[in-house]
mmCIF file of C-alpha atoms in Angstrom:
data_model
loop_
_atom_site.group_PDB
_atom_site.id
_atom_site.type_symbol
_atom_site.label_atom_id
_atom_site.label_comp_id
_atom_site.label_asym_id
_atom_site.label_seq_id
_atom_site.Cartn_x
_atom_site.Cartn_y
_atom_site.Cartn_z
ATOM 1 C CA UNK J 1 28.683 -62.692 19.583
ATOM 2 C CA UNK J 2 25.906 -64.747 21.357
ATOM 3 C CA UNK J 3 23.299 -66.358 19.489
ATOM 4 C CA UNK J 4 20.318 -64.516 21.630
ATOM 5 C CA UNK J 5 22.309 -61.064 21.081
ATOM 6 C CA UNK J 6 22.050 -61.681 17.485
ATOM 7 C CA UNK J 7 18.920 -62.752 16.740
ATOM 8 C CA UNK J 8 17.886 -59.605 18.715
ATOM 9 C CA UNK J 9 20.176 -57.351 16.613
ATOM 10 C CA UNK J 10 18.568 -58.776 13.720
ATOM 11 C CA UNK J 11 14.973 -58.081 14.725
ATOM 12 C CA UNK J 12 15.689 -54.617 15.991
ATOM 13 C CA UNK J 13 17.431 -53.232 12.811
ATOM 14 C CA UNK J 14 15.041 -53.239 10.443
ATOM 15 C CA UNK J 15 12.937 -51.268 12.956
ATOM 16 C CA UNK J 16 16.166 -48.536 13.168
ATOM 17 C CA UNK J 17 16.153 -48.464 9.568
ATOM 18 C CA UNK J 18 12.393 -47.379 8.957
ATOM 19 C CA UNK J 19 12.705 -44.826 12.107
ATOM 20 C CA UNK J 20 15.704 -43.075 10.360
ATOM 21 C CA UNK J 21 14.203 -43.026 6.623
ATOM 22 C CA UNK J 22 10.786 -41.721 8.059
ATOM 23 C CA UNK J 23 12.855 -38.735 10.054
ATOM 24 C CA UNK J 24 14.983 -38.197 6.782
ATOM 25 C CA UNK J 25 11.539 -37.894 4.627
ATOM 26 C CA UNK J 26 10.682 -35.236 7.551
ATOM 27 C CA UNK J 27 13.664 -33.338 7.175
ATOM 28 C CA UNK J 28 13.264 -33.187 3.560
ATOM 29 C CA UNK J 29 9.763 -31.767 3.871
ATOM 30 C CA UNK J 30 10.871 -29.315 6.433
ATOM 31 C CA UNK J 31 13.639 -27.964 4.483
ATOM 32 C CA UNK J 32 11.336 -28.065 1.421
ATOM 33 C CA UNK J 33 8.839 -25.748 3.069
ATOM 34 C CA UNK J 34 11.328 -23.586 4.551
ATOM 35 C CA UNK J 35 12.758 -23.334 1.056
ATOM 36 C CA UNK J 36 8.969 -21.967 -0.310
ATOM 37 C CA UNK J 37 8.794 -19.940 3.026
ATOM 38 C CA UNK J 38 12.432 -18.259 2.531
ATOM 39 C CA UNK J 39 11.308 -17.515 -1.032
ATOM 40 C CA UNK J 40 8.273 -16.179 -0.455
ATOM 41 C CA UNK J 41 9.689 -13.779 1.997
ATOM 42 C CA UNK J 42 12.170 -12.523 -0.210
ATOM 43 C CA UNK J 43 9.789 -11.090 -3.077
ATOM 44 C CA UNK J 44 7.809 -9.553 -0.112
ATOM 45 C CA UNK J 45 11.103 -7.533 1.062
ATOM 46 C CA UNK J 46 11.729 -6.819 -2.490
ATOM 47 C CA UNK J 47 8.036 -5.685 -2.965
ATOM 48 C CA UNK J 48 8.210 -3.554 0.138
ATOM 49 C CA UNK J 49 12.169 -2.099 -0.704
ATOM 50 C CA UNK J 50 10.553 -1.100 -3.944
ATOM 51 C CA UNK J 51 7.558 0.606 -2.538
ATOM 52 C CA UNK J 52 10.215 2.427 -0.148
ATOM 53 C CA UNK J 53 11.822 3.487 -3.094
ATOM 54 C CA UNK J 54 9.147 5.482 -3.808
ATOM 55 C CA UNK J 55 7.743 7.003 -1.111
ATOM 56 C CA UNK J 56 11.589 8.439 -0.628
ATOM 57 C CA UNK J 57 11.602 9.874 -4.358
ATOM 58 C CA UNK J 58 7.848 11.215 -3.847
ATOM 59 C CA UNK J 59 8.956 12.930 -0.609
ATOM 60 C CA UNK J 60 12.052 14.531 -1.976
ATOM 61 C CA UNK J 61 9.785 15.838 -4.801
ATOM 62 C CA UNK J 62 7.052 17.069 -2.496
ATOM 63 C CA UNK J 63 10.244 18.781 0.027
ATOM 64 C CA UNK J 64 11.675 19.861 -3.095
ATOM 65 C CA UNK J 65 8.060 21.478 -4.339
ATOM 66 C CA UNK J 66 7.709 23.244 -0.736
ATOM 67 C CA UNK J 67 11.186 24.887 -0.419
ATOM 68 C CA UNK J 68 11.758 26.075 -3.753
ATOM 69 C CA UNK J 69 12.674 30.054 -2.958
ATOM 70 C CA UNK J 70 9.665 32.467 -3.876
ATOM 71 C CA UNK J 71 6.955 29.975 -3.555
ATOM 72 C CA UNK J 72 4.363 31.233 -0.805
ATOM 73 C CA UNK J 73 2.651 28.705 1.576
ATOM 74 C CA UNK J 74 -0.613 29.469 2.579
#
């Protein structure tokens, strides 16, 4: 290897090295957040499955209350 192509190899690394350990603390943060995000969305879906829940049981109750046989509407 030439001595100028070292020497320039040596200054540049360094300089690599920080670049690709401040990316890797951004991916970390990302996939941290998206982590919280992810979680956060799934209690919401479970909140609203749950609340689905029961607007389908309280609307088979109310069908149920309005087609019983011998009940009048009106």
């Amino acid at each position: 290897m030439r001595p100028a192509r070292a020497c320039s190899m040596s200054r540049t690394a360094p300089v690599i090295m920080i670049s690709q350990n401040r990316q890797a603390a951004k991916d970390r943060l990302d996939a941290r957040l998206d982590y919280e995000t992810n979680l956060r969305s799934e209690s919401e879906i479970a909140a609203l499955h749950e609340k689905i829940d029961t607007l389908q049981t309280e609307i088979a109750r109310l069908v149920g209350i309005s087609t019983r046989p011998g009940r009048r509407r009106g």
